[in-house]
mmCIF file of C-alpha atoms and ligand atoms in Angstrom:
data_model
loop_
_atom_site.group_PDB
_atom_site.id
_atom_site.type_symbol
_atom_site.label_atom_id
_atom_site.label_comp_id
_atom_site.label_asym_id
_atom_site.label_seq_id
_atom_site.Cartn_x
_atom_site.Cartn_y
_atom_site.Cartn_z
ATOM 1 C CA MET A 1 19.688 9.302 -33.511
ATOM 2 C CA SER A 2 17.992 12.769 -32.401
ATOM 3 C CA ASN A 3 17.017 13.501 -29.056
ATOM 4 C CA THR A 4 13.032 13.767 -30.258
ATOM 5 C CA ALA A 5 13.458 10.467 -32.184
ATOM 6 C CA ASP A 6 14.892 8.757 -29.136
ATOM 7 C CA ASN A 7 12.208 10.101 -26.861
ATOM 8 C CA ILE A 8 9.614 8.660 -29.191
ATOM 9 C CA THR A 9 11.199 5.177 -29.374
ATOM 10 C CA ILE A 10 11.418 5.191 -25.523
ATOM 11 C CA GLU A 11 7.925 6.245 -25.114
ATOM 12 C CA ARG A 12 6.950 3.392 -27.534
ATOM 13 C CA LYS A 13 8.848 0.945 -25.429
ATOM 14 C CA HIS A 14 7.183 2.080 -22.146
ATOM 15 C CA SER A 15 3.709 2.368 -23.690
ATOM 16 C CA HIS A 16 3.881 -1.135 -25.334
ATOM 17 C CA VAL A 17 4.426 -2.865 -22.129
ATOM 18 C CA GLU A 18 1.967 -0.810 -20.152
ATOM 19 C CA ILE A 19 -0.851 -1.239 -22.884
ATOM 20 C CA CYS A 20 0.047 -5.018 -23.254
ATOM 21 C CA LEU A 21 -0.512 -5.235 -19.144
ATOM 22 C CA GLN A 22 -3.648 -3.253 -19.065
ATOM 23 C CA GLY A 23 -5.353 -2.375 -22.323
ATOM 24 C CA ASP A 24 -7.852 -4.501 -24.082
ATOM 25 C CA VAL A 25 -5.623 -5.929 -26.710
ATOM 26 C CA ALA A 26 -6.943 -9.266 -27.378
ATOM 27 C CA PHE A 27 -8.382 -10.265 -30.817
ATOM 28 C CA LYS A 28 -12.115 -9.858 -30.644
ATOM 29 C CA SER A 29 -13.287 -12.286 -33.293
ATOM 30 C CA LYS A 30 -10.392 -14.806 -33.772
ATOM 31 C CA THR A 31 -8.912 -17.192 -31.490
ATOM 32 C CA THR A 32 -5.728 -19.308 -31.684
ATOM 33 C CA GLY A 33 -7.444 -22.211 -32.793
ATOM 34 C CA PHE A 34 -6.074 -24.415 -30.192
ATOM 35 C CA GLU A 35 -9.312 -25.064 -28.681
ATOM 36 C CA GLN A 36 -10.500 -26.903 -31.458
ATOM 37 C CA PHE A 37 -8.244 -29.998 -30.913
ATOM 38 C CA GLU A 38 -7.823 -32.524 -28.293
ATOM 39 C CA PHE A 39 -5.510 -35.592 -27.542
ATOM 40 C CA ILE A 40 -6.804 -39.145 -27.530
ATOM 41 C CA HIS A 41 -6.747 -40.432 -24.068
ATOM 42 C CA ASN A 42 -4.552 -43.460 -23.314
ATOM 43 C CA ALA A 43 -5.888 -45.348 -20.953
ATOM 44 C CA LEU A 44 -2.735 -47.491 -20.794
ATOM 45 C CA PRO A 45 -0.043 -45.271 -20.733
ATOM 46 C CA GLU A 46 2.808 -47.978 -19.711
ATOM 47 C CA LEU A 47 4.916 -45.312 -17.856
ATOM 48 C CA SER A 48 5.271 -43.683 -14.378
ATOM 49 C CA LEU A 49 4.486 -39.807 -14.092
ATOM 50 C CA CYS A 50 8.137 -39.483 -12.963
ATOM 51 C CA ASP A 51 9.575 -41.043 -16.288
ATOM 52 C CA ILE A 52 8.455 -38.174 -17.973
ATOM 53 C CA ASP A 53 11.323 -36.026 -19.625
ATOM 54 C CA LEU A 54 10.517 -32.484 -20.617
ATOM 55 C CA SER A 55 13.827 -31.571 -22.288
ATOM 56 C CA THR A 56 14.363 -31.404 -26.023
ATOM 57 C CA THR A 57 16.467 -29.878 -28.389
ATOM 58 C CA PHE A 58 16.266 -26.366 -30.274
ATOM 59 C CA LEU A 59 18.990 -25.512 -33.055
ATOM 60 C CA GLY A 60 20.907 -28.550 -32.128
ATOM 61 C CA ARG A 61 21.206 -27.923 -28.534
ATOM 62 C CA LYS A 62 19.626 -29.312 -25.253
ATOM 63 C CA ILE A 63 16.974 -27.241 -23.646
ATOM 64 C CA GLY A 64 14.979 -27.711 -20.392
ATOM 65 C CA ALA A 65 11.652 -27.643 -21.719
ATOM 66 C CA PRO A 66 9.722 -26.676 -25.253
ATOM 67 C CA LEU A 67 9.111 -23.197 -24.250
ATOM 68 C CA MET A 68 10.937 -19.915 -25.129
ATOM 69 C CA ILE A 69 10.227 -16.501 -23.582
ATOM 70 C CA SER A 70 9.606 -14.231 -26.841
ATOM 71 C CA SER A 71 11.400 -11.094 -27.861
ATOM 72 C CA MET A 72 10.055 -8.293 -25.993
ATOM 73 C CA THR A 73 12.065 -5.524 -24.651
ATOM 74 C CA GLY A 74 15.167 -3.560 -24.153
ATOM 75 C CA GLY A 75 16.482 0.079 -25.087
ATOM 76 C CA TYR A 76 15.602 1.998 -22.279
ATOM 77 C CA SER A 77 16.589 1.972 -18.703
ATOM 78 C CA GLU A 78 13.755 0.262 -17.020
ATOM 79 C CA ALA A 79 13.911 -2.423 -19.765
ATOM 80 C CA ALA A 80 17.087 -3.734 -17.917
ATOM 81 C CA THR A 81 15.304 -4.969 -14.976
ATOM 82 C CA LEU A 82 12.766 -6.471 -17.178
ATOM 83 C CA ASN A 83 15.321 -8.308 -19.125
ATOM 84 C CA GLN A 84 17.113 -9.429 -16.168
ATOM 85 C CA HIS A 85 14.057 -11.215 -14.675
ATOM 86 C CA LEU A 86 13.210 -12.774 -17.585
ATOM 87 C CA ALA A 87 16.823 -14.096 -18.176
ATOM 88 C CA GLU A 88 17.006 -15.190 -14.642
ATOM 89 C CA ALA A 89 13.512 -17.267 -15.199
ATOM 90 C CA ALA A 90 14.984 -18.577 -18.680
ATOM 91 C CA GLU A 91 18.290 -19.631 -16.954
ATOM 92 C CA ARG A 92 16.473 -21.346 -14.037
ATOM 93 C CA PHE A 93 14.261 -23.537 -16.620
ATOM 94 C CA LYS A 94 17.167 -23.811 -19.051
ATOM 95 C CA ILE A 95 15.092 -22.283 -21.988
ATOM 96 C CA PRO A 96 15.865 -20.075 -24.621
ATOM 97 C CA LEU A 97 15.227 -16.133 -24.588
ATOM 98 C CA GLY A 98 14.600 -13.451 -27.016
ATOM 99 C CA VAL A 99 15.332 -9.973 -26.724
ATOM 100 C CA GLY A 100 13.337 -6.957 -28.001
ATOM 101 C CA SER A 101 14.207 -4.918 -31.146
ATOM 102 C CA MET A 102 18.060 -3.872 -30.857
ATOM 103 C CA ARG A 103 17.613 -1.050 -33.438
ATOM 104 C CA GLN A 104 18.155 1.612 -30.206
ATOM 105 C CA ALA A 105 21.230 -0.390 -29.301
ATOM 106 C CA LEU A 106 22.665 0.113 -32.870
ATOM 107 C CA GLU A 107 21.715 3.823 -32.924
ATOM 108 C CA ASN A 108 22.924 4.731 -29.489
ATOM 109 C CA PRO A 109 25.368 2.821 -27.213
ATOM 110 C CA LEU A 110 23.901 4.272 -24.406
ATOM 111 C CA TYR A 111 20.948 1.658 -24.625
ATOM 112 C CA ARG A 112 23.264 -1.188 -24.917
ATOM 113 C CA ASP A 113 23.364 -2.628 -21.328
ATOM 114 C CA SER A 114 19.852 -2.959 -21.110
ATOM 115 C CA PHE A 115 19.929 -6.001 -23.711
ATOM 116 C CA ALA A 116 23.439 -7.109 -22.508
ATOM 117 C CA ILE A 117 22.313 -7.782 -18.936
ATOM 118 C CA THR A 118 20.273 -11.097 -20.126
ATOM 119 C CA ARG A 119 23.830 -12.773 -20.744
ATOM 120 C CA LYS A 120 25.046 -11.647 -17.538
ATOM 121 C CA PHE A 121 21.946 -13.506 -15.750
ATOM 122 C CA ALA A 122 21.761 -16.080 -18.165
ATOM 123 C CA PRO A 123 25.185 -17.476 -19.003
ATOM 124 C CA SER A 124 23.915 -21.032 -20.137
ATOM 125 C CA ILE A 125 21.129 -20.806 -22.287
ATOM 126 C CA GLN A 126 20.477 -19.858 -25.803
ATOM 127 C CA ILE A 127 19.791 -16.015 -26.415
ATOM 128 C CA PHE A 128 18.565 -14.354 -29.688
ATOM 129 C CA ALA A 129 19.071 -10.819 -30.686
ATOM 130 C CA ASN A 130 16.085 -9.152 -32.555
ATOM 131 C CA ILE A 131 15.563 -6.819 -35.621
ATOM 132 C CA GLY A 132 12.646 -5.716 -37.502
ATOM 133 C CA ALA A 133 12.012 -5.973 -41.134
ATOM 134 C CA PRO A 134 12.063 -2.022 -41.668
ATOM 135 C CA GLU A 135 15.778 -2.319 -40.626
ATOM 136 C CA ILE A 136 16.328 -5.176 -42.614
ATOM 137 C CA ALA A 137 14.882 -3.732 -45.771
ATOM 138 C CA LYS A 138 17.547 -0.872 -45.331
ATOM 139 C CA GLY A 139 20.175 -3.486 -45.515
ATOM 140 C CA LEU A 140 22.241 -4.199 -42.253
ATOM 141 C CA ARG A 141 25.875 -3.735 -42.267
ATOM 142 C CA LYS A 142 28.349 -6.254 -41.027
ATOM 143 C CA SER A 143 29.480 -4.054 -37.898
ATOM 144 C CA GLU A 144 25.668 -3.558 -36.922
ATOM 145 C CA ILE A 145 25.288 -7.346 -37.074
ATOM 146 C CA SER A 146 28.384 -7.730 -34.975
ATOM 147 C CA ILE A 147 27.326 -5.161 -32.299
ATOM 148 C CA MET A 148 23.903 -7.156 -31.955
ATOM 149 C CA LEU A 149 25.633 -10.534 -31.703
ATOM 150 C CA GLU A 150 28.384 -9.455 -29.647
ATOM 151 C CA LEU A 151 26.231 -7.851 -26.969
ATOM 152 C CA LEU A 152 24.516 -11.146 -26.078
ATOM 153 C CA GLU A 153 26.886 -13.620 -27.090
ATOM 154 C CA ALA A 154 23.868 -14.282 -29.442
ATOM 155 C CA ASP A 155 23.064 -17.761 -30.611
ATOM 156 C CA GLY A 156 21.092 -16.358 -33.400
ATOM 157 C CA LEU A 157 19.322 -13.360 -35.035
ATOM 158 C CA ILE A 158 15.463 -13.068 -34.936
ATOM 159 C CA VAL A 159 13.958 -10.918 -37.675
ATOM 160 C CA HIS A 160 10.346 -9.717 -36.828
ATOM 161 C CA LEU A 161 7.818 -9.056 -39.841
ATOM 162 C CA ASN A 162 5.226 -6.623 -38.339
ATOM 163 C CA ALA A 163 3.371 -5.128 -41.590
ATOM 164 C CA ALA A 164 -0.009 -4.621 -39.747
ATOM 165 C CA GLN A 165 1.859 -3.040 -36.460
ATOM 166 C CA GLU A 166 3.820 -0.783 -38.634
ATOM 167 C CA LEU A 167 0.505 0.242 -40.387
ATOM 168 C CA PHE A 168 -1.298 1.090 -37.232
ATOM 169 C CA GLN A 169 1.674 2.724 -35.684
ATOM 170 C CA PRO A 170 1.458 6.429 -35.346
ATOM 171 C CA GLU A 171 5.121 6.799 -36.411
ATOM 172 C CA GLY A 172 5.112 3.258 -38.440
ATOM 173 C CA ASN A 173 7.351 2.595 -41.269
ATOM 174 C CA THR A 174 5.522 1.157 -44.097
ATOM 175 C CA ASN A 175 8.090 0.382 -46.465
ATOM 176 C CA PHE A 176 8.697 -3.373 -46.699
ATOM 177 C CA ARG A 177 10.079 -3.465 -50.153
ATOM 178 C CA ASN A 178 13.255 -5.578 -50.601
ATOM 179 C CA VAL A 179 13.144 -7.417 -47.168
ATOM 180 C CA LEU A 180 13.477 -10.913 -48.948
ATOM 181 C CA GLU A 181 16.252 -10.099 -50.807
ATOM 182 C CA GLN A 182 17.921 -8.411 -47.916
ATOM 183 C CA LEU A 183 17.195 -11.569 -45.805
ATOM 184 C CA GLU A 184 19.027 -13.461 -48.398
ATOM 185 C CA LEU A 185 22.083 -11.154 -48.274
ATOM 186 C CA LEU A 186 21.989 -11.421 -44.211
ATOM 187 C CA THR A 187 21.578 -15.208 -44.194
ATOM 188 C CA ASN A 188 24.626 -15.402 -46.611
ATOM 189 C CA LYS A 189 26.876 -13.212 -44.436
ATOM 190 C CA ILE A 190 25.924 -14.249 -40.661
ATOM 191 C CA THR A 191 27.404 -17.167 -39.123
ATOM 192 C CA VAL A 192 24.407 -17.921 -36.648
ATOM 193 C CA PRO A 193 20.968 -19.080 -37.548
ATOM 194 C CA VAL A 194 18.288 -16.700 -38.594
ATOM 195 C CA ILE A 195 14.989 -16.834 -37.122
ATOM 196 C CA VAL A 196 11.977 -14.997 -38.785
ATOM 197 C CA LYS A 197 8.918 -14.231 -36.897
ATOM 198 C CA GLU A 198 5.698 -12.135 -37.180
ATOM 199 C CA VAL A 199 4.225 -10.449 -33.953
ATOM 200 C CA GLY A 200 0.380 -11.691 -34.106
ATOM 201 C CA CYS A 201 -0.716 -12.273 -37.397
ATOM 202 C CA GLY A 202 1.008 -15.160 -38.449
ATOM 203 C CA ILE A 203 3.379 -16.610 -41.189
ATOM 204 C CA SER A 204 1.474 -18.478 -44.035
ATOM 205 C CA ALA A 205 3.246 -21.485 -45.765
ATOM 206 C CA THR A 206 3.615 -19.115 -48.988
ATOM 207 C CA VAL A 207 5.633 -16.860 -47.037
ATOM 208 C CA ALA A 208 7.425 -19.646 -44.907
ATOM 209 C CA ARG A 209 8.505 -21.123 -48.461
ATOM 210 C CA GLN A 210 9.962 -17.957 -49.560
ATOM 211 C CA LEU A 211 11.828 -17.549 -46.283
ATOM 212 C CA LEU A 212 13.268 -21.140 -46.094
ATOM 213 C CA GLU A 213 14.334 -20.827 -49.811
ATOM 214 C CA VAL A 214 16.317 -17.777 -48.952
ATOM 215 C CA GLY A 215 18.224 -19.504 -45.992
ATOM 216 C CA VAL A 216 15.999 -18.775 -42.729
ATOM 217 C CA SER A 217 16.579 -21.717 -40.540
ATOM 218 C CA VAL A 218 13.440 -21.235 -38.105
ATOM 219 C CA ILE A 219 9.905 -19.875 -38.627
ATOM 220 C CA ASP A 220 8.373 -18.580 -35.638
ATOM 221 C CA VAL A 221 4.625 -18.250 -36.665
ATOM 222 C CA ALA A 222 3.420 -15.475 -34.078
ATOM 223 C CA GLY A 223 0.055 -16.267 -35.123
ATOM 224 C CA ALA A 224 -3.360 -14.550 -34.608
ATOM 225 C CA GLY A 225 -5.473 -15.027 -31.524
ATOM 226 C CA GLY A 226 -3.540 -13.942 -28.550
ATOM 227 C CA ILE A 227 -2.561 -10.019 -28.788
ATOM 228 C CA SER A 228 -3.470 -7.769 -31.573
ATOM 229 C CA TRP A 229 -0.535 -5.386 -32.175
ATOM 230 C CA GLN A 230 -2.758 -3.594 -34.373
ATOM 231 C CA LYS A 231 -5.186 -2.624 -31.075
ATOM 232 C CA VAL A 232 -1.898 -1.593 -29.276
ATOM 233 C CA GLU A 233 -1.021 0.696 -31.849
ATOM 234 C CA GLU A 234 -4.462 1.859 -32.264
ATOM 235 C CA ILE A 235 -4.674 2.664 -28.681
ATOM 236 C CA ARG A 236 -1.339 4.542 -28.885
ATOM 237 C CA TYR A 237 -2.685 6.309 -31.939
ATOM 238 C CA ILE A 238 -6.006 7.512 -30.143
ATOM 239 C CA ARG A 239 -3.949 8.641 -27.201
ATOM 240 C CA GLN A 240 -2.058 10.938 -29.509
ATOM 241 C CA PHE A 241 -4.307 12.025 -32.162
ATOM 242 C CA GLY A 242 -7.726 11.312 -30.826
ATOM 243 C CA GLN A 243 -10.301 9.213 -32.907
ATOM 244 C CA ASP A 244 -10.194 9.987 -36.246
ATOM 245 C CA ASN A 245 -11.490 8.271 -39.625
ATOM 246 C CA ARG A 246 -8.216 6.694 -40.871
ATOM 247 C CA PHE A 247 -10.337 3.570 -41.734
ATOM 248 C CA SER A 248 -13.947 2.996 -42.130
ATOM 249 C CA LEU A 249 -15.444 1.192 -39.226
ATOM 250 C CA PRO A 250 -16.074 -2.063 -41.161
ATOM 251 C CA ALA A 251 -12.632 -1.759 -42.104
ATOM 252 C CA LEU A 252 -11.240 -1.001 -38.927
ATOM 253 C CA ASP A 253 -12.922 -4.196 -37.323
ATOM 254 C CA LEU A 254 -11.536 -6.255 -40.001
ATOM 255 C CA LEU A 255 -7.818 -4.804 -39.630
ATOM 256 C CA LEU A 256 -7.856 -4.862 -35.713
ATOM 257 C CA ASN A 257 -8.758 -8.623 -36.196
ATOM 258 C CA TRP A 258 -6.474 -9.301 -38.978
ATOM 259 C CA GLY A 259 -4.333 -12.476 -39.270
ATOM 260 C CA ILE A 260 -3.862 -16.131 -39.441
ATOM 261 C CA PRO A 261 -4.831 -18.191 -36.357
ATOM 262 C CA THR A 262 -1.637 -19.765 -34.782
ATOM 263 C CA ALA A 263 -3.019 -23.561 -35.095
ATOM 264 C CA GLN A 264 -3.514 -22.627 -38.779
ATOM 265 C CA CYS A 265 0.041 -21.412 -39.462
ATOM 266 C CA LEU A 266 1.165 -24.614 -37.792
ATOM 267 C CA LEU A 267 -0.865 -27.156 -39.742
ATOM 268 C CA ASP A 268 -0.132 -25.416 -43.072
ATOM 269 C CA ILE A 269 3.792 -25.014 -42.474
ATOM 270 C CA SER A 270 3.964 -28.449 -41.263
ATOM 271 C CA GLU A 271 2.469 -29.853 -44.308
ATOM 272 C CA LEU A 272 4.913 -27.720 -46.378
ATOM 273 C CA LYS A 273 7.898 -29.341 -44.291
ATOM 274 C CA LYS A 274 6.310 -32.671 -44.842
ATOM 275 C CA GLU A 275 6.086 -32.303 -48.469
ATOM 276 C CA HIS A 276 9.637 -30.883 -49.258
ATOM 277 C CA SER A 277 12.260 -32.943 -48.193
ATOM 278 C CA GLU A 278 14.847 -30.064 -48.585
ATOM 279 C CA PHE A 279 12.925 -28.244 -45.517
ATOM 280 C CA ILE A 280 13.181 -31.629 -43.125
ATOM 281 C CA ASP A 281 15.694 -29.608 -40.659
ATOM 282 C CA ILE A 282 13.841 -26.526 -40.533
ATOM 283 C CA GLU A 283 12.282 -25.841 -36.931
ATOM 284 C CA ILE A 284 8.878 -24.299 -36.088
ATOM 285 C CA ILE A 285 8.365 -22.190 -33.168
ATOM 286 C CA ALA A 286 4.370 -21.949 -32.382
ATOM 287 C CA SER A 287 3.723 -18.568 -30.703
ATOM 288 C CA GLY A 288 0.763 -16.174 -30.808
ATOM 289 C CA GLY A 289 -1.633 -16.671 -27.741
ATOM 290 C CA ILE A 290 0.230 -19.481 -25.782
ATOM 291 C CA LYS A 291 -1.061 -19.278 -22.239
ATOM 292 C CA SER A 292 -1.029 -22.956 -20.968
ATOM 293 C CA GLY A 293 0.855 -26.181 -20.689
ATOM 294 C CA THR A 294 -2.037 -27.499 -22.850
ATOM 295 C CA ASP A 295 -1.172 -24.895 -25.539
ATOM 296 C CA ILE A 296 2.187 -26.016 -25.721
ATOM 297 C CA ALA A 297 1.352 -29.725 -25.918
ATOM 298 C CA THR A 298 -0.897 -29.244 -28.862
ATOM 299 C CA SER A 299 1.467 -26.881 -30.323
ATOM 300 C CA LEU A 300 3.934 -29.662 -30.375
ATOM 301 C CA ALA A 301 1.438 -32.321 -31.780
ATOM 302 C CA LEU A 302 0.499 -29.936 -34.403
ATOM 303 C CA GLY A 303 4.348 -29.882 -35.580
ATOM 304 C CA ALA A 304 6.038 -27.319 -33.545
ATOM 305 C CA GLN A 305 9.813 -27.709 -32.018
ATOM 306 C CA LEU A 306 8.727 -25.478 -29.150
ATOM 307 C CA ALA A 307 6.180 -22.646 -28.089
ATOM 308 C CA ALA A 308 6.829 -19.492 -27.158
ATOM 309 C CA SER A 309 4.928 -16.805 -25.094
ATOM 310 C CA ALA A 310 5.304 -12.968 -24.509
ATOM 311 C CA ARG A 311 2.394 -11.422 -23.191
ATOM 312 C CA SER A 312 1.246 -14.119 -20.687
ATOM 313 C CA LEU A 313 4.889 -14.077 -19.007
ATOM 314 C CA LEU A 314 5.024 -10.505 -19.087
ATOM 315 C CA LYS A 315 1.840 -10.230 -16.877
ATOM 316 C CA ALA A 316 3.132 -13.146 -14.937
ATOM 317 C CA LEU A 317 6.309 -11.056 -14.440
ATOM 318 C CA TYR A 318 4.429 -7.931 -13.265
ATOM 319 C CA GLU A 319 2.388 -10.055 -10.878
ATOM 320 C CA GLY A 320 5.171 -11.694 -9.380
ATOM 321 C CA THR A 321 4.351 -15.154 -10.565
ATOM 322 C CA LEU A 322 6.826 -15.731 -13.721
ATOM 323 C CA GLU A 323 8.406 -18.749 -12.317
ATOM 324 C CA LYS A 324 5.438 -20.090 -11.026
ATOM 325 C CA THR A 325 3.473 -19.749 -14.087
ATOM 326 C CA ILE A 326 6.232 -21.546 -16.170
ATOM 327 C CA ASP A 327 6.265 -24.307 -13.495
ATOM 328 C CA THR A 328 2.501 -24.599 -13.929
ATOM 329 C CA TRP A 329 2.963 -24.520 -17.670
ATOM 330 C CA LEU A 330 5.347 -27.307 -17.498
ATOM 331 C CA ASN A 331 3.295 -29.502 -14.923
ATOM 332 C CA ASP A 332 0.132 -29.207 -17.179
ATOM 333 C CA LEU A 333 2.463 -30.345 -20.194
ATOM 334 C CA ARG A 334 3.711 -33.426 -18.108
ATOM 335 C CA ALA A 335 0.065 -34.290 -17.234
ATOM 336 C CA VAL A 336 -0.959 -34.367 -20.812
ATOM 337 C CA MET A 337 2.404 -36.545 -21.869
ATOM 338 C CA PHE A 338 1.165 -38.666 -18.918
ATOM 339 C CA LEU A 339 -2.358 -39.215 -20.218
ATOM 340 C CA THR A 340 -1.418 -39.859 -23.992
ATOM 341 C CA GLY A 341 1.517 -42.103 -22.851
ATOM 342 C CA ALA A 342 4.056 -39.828 -24.059
ATOM 343 C CA ALA A 343 7.562 -40.508 -21.873
ATOM 344 C CA THR A 344 9.465 -37.928 -23.961
ATOM 345 C CA ILE A 345 8.661 -34.620 -26.134
ATOM 346 C CA GLU A 346 9.594 -36.349 -29.209
ATOM 347 C CA GLU A 347 6.826 -38.937 -28.517
ATOM 348 C CA LEU A 348 4.273 -36.269 -27.648
ATOM 349 C CA ARG A 349 5.158 -34.741 -31.266
ATOM 350 C CA ASN A 350 3.841 -37.982 -32.825
ATOM 351 C CA LYS A 351 0.485 -38.111 -30.730
ATOM 352 C CA ARG A 352 -2.550 -37.651 -32.643
ATOM 353 C CA LEU A 353 -4.943 -34.799 -32.053
ATOM 354 C CA THR A 354 -8.654 -35.084 -33.011
ATOM 355 C CA PHE A 355 -11.390 -32.287 -33.567
ATOM 356 C CA LYS A 356 -13.465 -31.474 -30.793
ATOM 357 C CA GLN A 357 -16.854 -32.691 -31.273
HETATM 358 C C1 FMN B 401 5.739 -5.783 -24.574
HETATM 359 C C2 FMN B 401 6.078 -6.530 -25.619
HETATM 360 C C3 FMN B 401 6.820 -5.882 -26.613
HETATM 361 C C4 FMN B 401 7.195 -6.682 -27.658
HETATM 362 N N1 FMN B 401 8.306 -6.215 -28.617
HETATM 363 C C5 FMN B 401 8.765 -7.239 -29.674
HETATM 364 C C6 FMN B 401 10.073 -6.888 -30.030
HETATM 365 O O1 FMN B 401 10.682 -5.891 -29.749
HETATM 366 N N2 FMN B 401 10.374 -7.666 -31.294
HETATM 367 C C7 FMN B 401 9.631 -8.907 -31.683
HETATM 368 O O2 FMN B 401 10.212 -9.248 -32.452
HETATM 369 N N3 FMN B 401 8.553 -8.947 -30.880
HETATM 370 C C8 FMN B 401 8.054 -8.360 -30.116
HETATM 371 N N4 FMN B 401 7.004 -8.617 -29.209
HETATM 372 C C9 FMN B 401 5.999 -9.511 -29.989
HETATM 373 C C10 FMN B 401 6.208 -10.674 -29.134
HETATM 374 O O3 FMN B 401 7.519 -11.365 -29.252
HETATM 375 C C11 FMN B 401 5.181 -11.851 -29.783
HETATM 376 O O4 FMN B 401 5.719 -12.112 -31.119
HETATM 377 C C12 FMN B 401 3.839 -11.413 -29.695
HETATM 378 O O5 FMN B 401 3.457 -10.474 -28.719
HETATM 379 C C13 FMN B 401 2.800 -12.862 -29.594
HETATM 380 O O6 FMN B 401 3.104 -13.492 -28.661
HETATM 381 P P1 FMN B 401 1.937 -13.452 -27.493
HETATM 382 O O7 FMN B 401 0.783 -13.875 -27.697
HETATM 383 O O8 FMN B 401 2.688 -14.696 -26.484
HETATM 384 O O9 FMN B 401 2.227 -12.098 -26.913
HETATM 385 C C14 FMN B 401 6.696 -7.989 -28.376
HETATM 386 C C15 FMN B 401 5.915 -8.349 -27.193
HETATM 387 C C16 FMN B 401 5.168 -7.716 -26.133
HETATM 388 C C17 FMN B 401 4.355 -8.004 -25.293
#
């Protein structure tokens, strides 16, 4: 990788974190959809609060709670500190962790430590490698897969599909040809599960089906309603090139708010899973705008195996409240379980939701 390309990537990673923390990057006219649902109160829960067990399983392993820290960063020196803190929190709560895109670790060994540090501080949890669709489209070599997996002693590889982000990114790669075909080759040659996620525009049932048919094990919906990555990249674009007329104003408004709400993705993919016995074992991750224990609870009742969060936890990390935030979310989840009469996460998954009046 040339120095210039290296610098662009480091600038991008830095500004992603800075803009996510400070910028106006929320969807303007779209929500996750979680607010439309509520659980039916159970006046006779027949359990004590202290009976409630938050543990569950993910990809066949027991985890402390149905929450994951989503893929975020790595690949520059400050990212090592961020990844260390995320790993420490994940280890404390015994929850899975994803790292950010590992493209730089493949291109330059200098950047590998900022990813590898996660395993040092989280020896007992599931950690997932991460790479983007444009890299997949080019075809990953076996040696590249090994580097990513060995660096983290990874439990799986996450592939992110981020067409809208690339479309808005000043240096974006908009060649998404052959991704599905290459994913099929990947699932055939890799020894760990492949998880496919979006980054905030959601995965439809149609796309989920295509992914499952080529051997993907987990769909992380990363739906709309939380952060709009189009907005993040639009801010970077304006900083670099000023305001211009790439898109007409009505189209810009539509594109910045483009995406399938998280709750809609969950409903549609759960339905697909129910209708097709061959997909019975696949797991669904609810992400995109998760910001509370009640969001986690609603996600599970909508069919998710667990929920995952990125931006809210990153903000908490910067405010020095990461572990407190996770604690609060899990307490809220426990409260919902108590009031619905669910002693276990499995029981919560079977609780009915109603549409709010
Ligand atoms: C600072 C930051 C960097 C991110 N980098 C990556 C990445 O490298 N790979 C990836 O798959 N997703 C990345 N994401 C996307 C998240 O994993 C997640 O899918 C998305 O932000 C939606 O979740 P949220 O609403 O909880 O933030 C990043 C998110 C943040 C906040």
